[in-house]
Coordinates of C-alpha atoms in Angstrom, one line a residue:
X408 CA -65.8 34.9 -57.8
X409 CA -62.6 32.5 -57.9
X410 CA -62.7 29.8 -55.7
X411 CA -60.0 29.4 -52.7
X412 CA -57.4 26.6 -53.6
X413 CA -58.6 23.3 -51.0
X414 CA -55.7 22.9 -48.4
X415 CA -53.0 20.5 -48.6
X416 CA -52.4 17.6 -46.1
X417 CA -49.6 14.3 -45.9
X418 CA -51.2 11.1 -45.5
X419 CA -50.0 7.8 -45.4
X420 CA -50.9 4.8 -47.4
X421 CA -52.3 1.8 -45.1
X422 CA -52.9 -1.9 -46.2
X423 CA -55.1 -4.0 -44.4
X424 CA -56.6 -7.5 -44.7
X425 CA -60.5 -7.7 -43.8
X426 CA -61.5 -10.8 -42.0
X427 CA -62.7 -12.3 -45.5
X428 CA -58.6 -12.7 -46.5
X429 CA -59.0 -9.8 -49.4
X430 CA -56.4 -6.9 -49.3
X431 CA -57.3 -3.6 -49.0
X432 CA -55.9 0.0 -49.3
X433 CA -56.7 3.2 -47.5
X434 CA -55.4 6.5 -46.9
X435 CA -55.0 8.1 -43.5
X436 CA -55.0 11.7 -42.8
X437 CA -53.2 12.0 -39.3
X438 CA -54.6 15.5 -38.8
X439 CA -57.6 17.1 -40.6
X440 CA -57.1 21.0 -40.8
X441 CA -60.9 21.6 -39.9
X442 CA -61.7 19.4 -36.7
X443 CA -58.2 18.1 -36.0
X444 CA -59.4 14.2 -36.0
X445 CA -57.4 11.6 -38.2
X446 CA -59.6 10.3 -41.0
X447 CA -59.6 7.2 -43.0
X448 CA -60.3 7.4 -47.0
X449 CA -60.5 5.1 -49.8
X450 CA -57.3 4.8 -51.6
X451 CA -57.5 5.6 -54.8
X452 CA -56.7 2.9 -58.2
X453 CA -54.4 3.8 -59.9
X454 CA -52.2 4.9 -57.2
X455 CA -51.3 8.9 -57.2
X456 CA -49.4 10.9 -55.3
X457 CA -52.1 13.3 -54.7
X458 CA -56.0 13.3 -54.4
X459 CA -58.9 15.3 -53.8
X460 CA -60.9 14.0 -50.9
X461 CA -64.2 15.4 -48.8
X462 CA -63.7 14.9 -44.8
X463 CA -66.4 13.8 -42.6
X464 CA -66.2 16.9 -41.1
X465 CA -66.9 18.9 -44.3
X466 CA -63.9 19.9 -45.1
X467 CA -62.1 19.8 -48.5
X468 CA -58.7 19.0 -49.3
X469 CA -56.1 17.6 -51.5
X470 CA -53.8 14.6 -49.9
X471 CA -50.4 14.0 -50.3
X472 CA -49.9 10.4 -49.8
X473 CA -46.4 9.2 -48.7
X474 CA -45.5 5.6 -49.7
X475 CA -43.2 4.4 -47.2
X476 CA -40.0 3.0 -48.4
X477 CA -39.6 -1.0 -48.4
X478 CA -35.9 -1.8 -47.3
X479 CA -34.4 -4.7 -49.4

């Protein structure tokens, strides 16, 4: 039996800085396509522009992170 392709969803690449000073990355899914909640991921290293990634909610799919654009 061939396995359904896992849904496609934007997210958006966040960086933070935790209260020890280190930088961090995460992804944020605005909308999950099972339970409608936004979710927060671990970014992944190297940066991609796509990546598999298992909701709280048990749902499965494939995020497609938008870097915002940096003006000059």
């Amino acid at each position: 039996m061939p396995q359904a392709e896992p849904l496609r969803v934007s997210g958006r690449l966040d960086t933070y800085r935790s209260r020890s000073g280190k930088w961090h990355r995460q992804v944020k899914v605005e909308r999950c396509p099972g339970c409608g909640h936004p979710h927060l991921h671990r970014a992944p290293i190297p940066l991609v522009r796509s990546v598999l990634k298992n909701a709280p909610c048990g749902t499965v799919y494939v995020v497609q992170l938008h870097v915002p654009a940096v003006a000059a």
